Amino acid sequence: MKPSGKPPAGLVPKKAAAVSTRPGFPLRLKTDAGQLSATKNVAVSAHSAGATAMNVEINRLQRPVPSGLGLDSHAVRARMVQKLAAQGVSDAQVLAAMGNVERHRFVDSALVNQAYEDTSLPIGLGQTISKPNVVARMLELLMRSDQGQRGKLGRVLEIGTGCGYQAALLGQLATEVYSIERLRGLHDKARENLRPFRLPNVHLLFGDGMVGYAKGAPYAVIISAAGGEAIPDAWIDQLAVGGRLVAPLQAANGQQALVVLDKTAQGVRQTLLEAVHFVPLKSGTS
Ligand code: SAH
């Protein structure tokens, strides 16, 4: 598939373009044609391989999502995107997704004012959402892969759903997203956070991401938001030939670095990049 040249579908509130003190609501999914589709019937399906299988049908929006941003969040995001571009993020689809997805809806109301700063933020249960620059960098590494060069990514596996922010971004960049979280509290929170968005292509799973999700394999790309001492074999097995994996990896000196792993017909090529600070990859569920 060739890139269409059009911006990817965006996650924006109803009155995203309008200057308002609060983002519009309900949230709507903007299509390529700039159309907004209704979001009353949101289906978030979740599957599980060895984890808890679920199919969640959410029929209507239960509650307004707190905004707390006393300004036009679209403009704030546009500034964040400008900064990201100035910092070297150049992929148009990544920048468009970062501009579309409302990060402030994924953090606690007390942190909303920091949502568009280049800082990591706590999301509960001792976990953090990465700073926008790191998220954009990882997504860009995915889009620069052979898979990404074809336009939209195919099936994506995300390990560490956390609050669901990156899953929402991936939902813009890929045809299908399978996102696994090992902490029930965060899995539930992500489901709640994503509920107002119409994201039928984002599947939330509760389980141990170290075993991947065989049912969705092979994956065009795999991305982990948690770092271990080794890349689990299951991830490499479930990665398509020609696919790319991006994850933090703990090096021998105990420091984490970003690793890019490309799976080719000849084998696996691993490239170590810059130092990063991600939460640890842990086995089991809790
Ligand atoms: N991408 C997330 C970032 C979450 S932080 C976001 O946008 O919010 C990383 C997450 O990885 C944490 O929630 C942590 O609980 C989770 N995690 C760690 N080990 C895991 C594992 N084996 N399987 C699934 N999730 C895991």
mmCIF file of N, CA, C and O and ligand atoms in Angstrom, residues 123 127-129 158-166 180-183 186 207-210 225-226 279-282, ligand 1:
data_model
loop_
_atom_site.group_PDB
_atom_site.id
_atom_site.type_symbol
_atom_site.label_atom_id
_atom_site.label_comp_id
_atom_site.label_asym_id
_atom_site.label_seq_id
_atom_site.Cartn_x
_atom_site.Cartn_y
_atom_site.Cartn_z
ATOM 1 N N ILE A 123 1.077 7.459 36.108
ATOM 2 C CA ILE A 123 -0.264 7.049 35.685
ATOM 3 C C ILE A 123 -0.901 6.108 36.704
ATOM 4 O O ILE A 123 -1.912 5.477 36.441
ATOM 5 N N GLN A 127 3.588 3.286 37.774
ATOM 6 C CA GLN A 127 3.967 3.292 36.355
ATOM 7 C C GLN A 127 3.944 4.724 35.810
ATOM 8 O O GLN A 127 3.378 5.624 36.434
ATOM 9 N N THR A 128 4.569 4.915 34.673
ATOM 10 C CA THR A 128 4.610 6.258 34.080
ATOM 11 C C THR A 128 4.288 6.212 32.592
ATOM 12 O O THR A 128 4.529 5.209 31.921
ATOM 13 N N ILE A 129 3.779 7.320 32.116
ATOM 14 C CA ILE A 129 3.595 7.532 30.686
ATOM 15 C C ILE A 129 4.859 8.261 30.228
ATOM 16 O O ILE A 129 5.305 9.203 30.872
ATOM 17 N N GLU A 158 1.547 -4.080 21.235
ATOM 18 C CA GLU A 158 2.126 -3.161 22.213
ATOM 19 C C GLU A 158 2.184 -3.859 23.561
ATOM 20 O O GLU A 158 1.159 -4.368 24.037
ATOM 21 N N ILE A 159 3.342 -3.859 24.175
ATOM 22 C CA ILE A 159 3.463 -4.426 25.518
ATOM 23 C C ILE A 159 3.501 -3.263 26.496
ATOM 24 O O ILE A 159 4.363 -2.373 26.398
ATOM 25 N N GLY A 160 2.565 -3.255 27.434
ATOM 26 C CA GLY A 160 2.476 -2.178 28.414
ATOM 27 C C GLY A 160 1.482 -1.112 27.973
ATOM 28 O O GLY A 160 1.866 -0.035 27.543
ATOM 29 N N THR A 161 0.198 -1.427 28.098
ATOM 30 C CA THR A 161 -0.849 -0.468 27.696
ATOM 31 C C THR A 161 -0.795 0.789 28.551
ATOM 32 O O THR A 161 -1.029 1.890 28.042
ATOM 33 N N GLY A 162 -0.482 0.605 29.850
ATOM 34 C CA GLY A 162 -0.470 1.741 30.764
ATOM 35 C C GLY A 162 -1.799 2.458 30.740
ATOM 36 O O GLY A 162 -2.857 1.839 30.896
ATOM 37 N N CYS A 163 -1.761 3.755 30.485
ATOM 38 C CA CYS A 163 -3.002 4.535 30.473
ATOM 39 C C CYS A 163 -3.705 4.486 29.117
ATOM 40 O O CYS A 163 -4.802 5.013 28.974
ATOM 41 N N GLY A 164 -3.062 3.899 28.130
ATOM 42 C CA GLY A 164 -3.705 3.751 26.823
ATOM 43 C C GLY A 164 -3.341 4.831 25.814
ATOM 44 O O GLY A 164 -3.782 4.778 24.660
ATOM 45 N N TYR A 165 -2.506 5.797 26.223
ATOM 46 C CA TYR A 165 -2.189 6.915 25.324
ATOM 47 C C TYR A 165 -1.487 6.430 24.055
ATOM 48 O O TYR A 165 -1.903 6.746 22.931
ATOM 49 N N GLN A 166 -0.441 5.644 24.255
ATOM 50 C CA GLN A 166 0.308 5.198 23.066
ATOM 51 C C GLN A 166 -0.534 4.253 22.204
ATOM 52 O O GLN A 166 -0.402 4.241 20.981
ATOM 53 N N ILE A 180 -1.213 -5.118 25.427
ATOM 54 C CA ILE A 180 -1.306 -5.959 26.628
ATOM 55 C C ILE A 180 -0.820 -5.204 27.861
ATOM 56 O O ILE A 180 0.208 -4.527 27.812
ATOM 57 N N GLU A 181 -1.539 -5.369 28.945
ATOM 58 C CA GLU A 181 -1.127 -4.782 30.226
ATOM 59 C C GLU A 181 -1.223 -5.854 31.302
ATOM 60 O O GLU A 181 -2.195 -6.601 31.358
ATOM 61 N N ARG A 182 -0.206 -5.901 32.183
ATOM 62 C CA ARG A 182 -0.183 -6.940 33.223
ATOM 63 C C ARG A 182 -0.844 -6.499 34.532
ATOM 64 O O ARG A 182 -1.097 -7.320 35.394
ATOM 65 N N LEU A 183 -1.084 -5.194 34.679
ATOM 66 C CA LEU A 183 -1.726 -4.699 35.899
ATOM 67 C C LEU A 183 -3.208 -4.439 35.627
ATOM 68 O O LEU A 183 -3.561 -3.581 34.797
ATOM 69 N N LEU A 186 -4.490 -0.835 35.667
ATOM 70 C CA LEU A 186 -4.175 0.004 34.508
ATOM 71 C C LEU A 186 -4.916 -0.459 33.258
ATOM 72 O O LEU A 186 -5.332 0.367 32.436
ATOM 73 N N GLY A 207 -3.000 -9.369 30.559
ATOM 74 C CA GLY A 207 -2.181 -10.572 30.628
ATOM 75 C C GLY A 207 -0.711 -10.220 30.692
ATOM 76 O O GLY A 207 -0.336 -9.044 30.766
ATOM 77 N N ASP A 208 0.108 -11.243 30.685
ATOM 78 C CA ASP A 208 1.557 -11.061 30.729
ATOM 79 C C ASP A 208 2.082 -10.892 29.305
ATOM 80 O O ASP A 208 2.117 -11.843 28.523
ATOM 81 N N GLY A 209 2.506 -9.691 29.010
ATOM 82 C CA GLY A 209 2.992 -9.389 27.666
ATOM 83 C C GLY A 209 4.290 -10.094 27.310
ATOM 84 O O GLY A 209 4.686 -10.105 26.145
ATOM 85 N N MET A 210 4.949 -10.680 28.290
ATOM 86 C CA MET A 210 6.209 -11.372 27.970
ATOM 87 C C MET A 210 5.970 -12.570 27.065
ATOM 88 O O MET A 210 6.869 -13.008 26.369
ATOM 89 N N ALA A 225 6.783 -0.770 26.133
ATOM 90 C CA ALA A 225 6.962 0.416 26.974
ATOM 91 C C ALA A 225 7.571 0.033 28.310
ATOM 92 O O ALA A 225 7.564 0.817 29.248
ATOM 93 N N ALA A 226 8.082 -1.204 28.400
ATOM 94 C CA ALA A 226 8.734 -1.668 29.627
ATOM 95 C C ALA A 226 9.998 -2.427 29.219
ATOM 96 O O ALA A 226 10.019 -3.119 28.202
ATOM 97 N N VAL A 279 9.972 1.849 32.786
ATOM 98 C CA VAL A 279 9.662 0.987 33.933
ATOM 99 C C VAL A 279 10.073 -0.444 33.571
ATOM 100 O O VAL A 279 10.160 -0.794 32.400
ATOM 101 N N PRO A 280 10.328 -1.272 34.587
ATOM 102 C CA PRO A 280 10.777 -2.637 34.287
ATOM 103 C C PRO A 280 9.689 -3.526 33.678
ATOM 104 O O PRO A 280 8.508 -3.380 34.014
ATOM 105 N N LEU A 281 10.125 -4.386 32.817
ATOM 106 C CA LEU A 281 9.267 -5.434 32.265
ATOM 107 C C LEU A 281 9.184 -6.533 33.320
ATOM 108 O O LEU A 281 10.211 -7.049 33.761
ATOM 109 N N LYS A 282 7.969 -6.851 33.736
ATOM 110 C CA LYS A 282 7.806 -7.864 34.787
ATOM 111 C C LYS A 282 6.940 -8.994 34.273
ATOM 112 O O LYS A 282 6.048 -8.760 33.452
HETATM 113 N N1 SAH B 1 2.480 2.997 26.666
HETATM 114 C C1 SAH B 1 2.007 3.276 27.978
HETATM 115 C C2 SAH B 1 3.164 3.351 28.943
HETATM 116 C C3 SAH B 1 2.921 2.512 30.141
HETATM 117 S S1 SAH B 1 4.311 2.273 31.197
HETATM 118 C C4 SAH B 1 1.160 4.518 28.012
HETATM 119 O O1 SAH B 1 0.976 5.166 26.970
HETATM 120 O O2 SAH B 1 0.636 4.842 29.070
HETATM 121 C C5 SAH B 1 4.682 0.601 30.887
HETATM 122 C C6 SAH B 1 3.628 -0.395 31.253
HETATM 123 O O3 SAH B 1 4.153 -1.697 31.011
HETATM 124 C C7 SAH B 1 3.210 -0.378 32.719
HETATM 125 O O4 SAH B 1 1.844 -0.110 32.793
HETATM 126 C C8 SAH B 1 3.525 -1.790 33.196
HETATM 127 O O5 SAH B 1 2.582 -2.304 34.116
HETATM 128 C C9 SAH B 1 3.512 -2.564 31.894
HETATM 129 N N2 SAH B 1 4.207 -3.850 31.900
HETATM 130 C C10 SAH B 1 5.381 -4.193 32.481
HETATM 131 N N3 SAH B 1 5.656 -5.497 32.254
HETATM 132 C C11 SAH B 1 4.625 -5.990 31.499
HETATM 133 C C12 SAH B 1 4.302 -7.261 30.952
HETATM 134 N N4 SAH B 1 5.080 -8.337 31.113
HETATM 135 N N5 SAH B 1 3.163 -7.393 30.243
HETATM 136 C C13 SAH B 1 2.326 -6.340 30.060
HETATM 137 N N6 SAH B 1 2.575 -5.123 30.562
HETATM 138 C C14 SAH B 1 3.699 -4.934 31.270
#
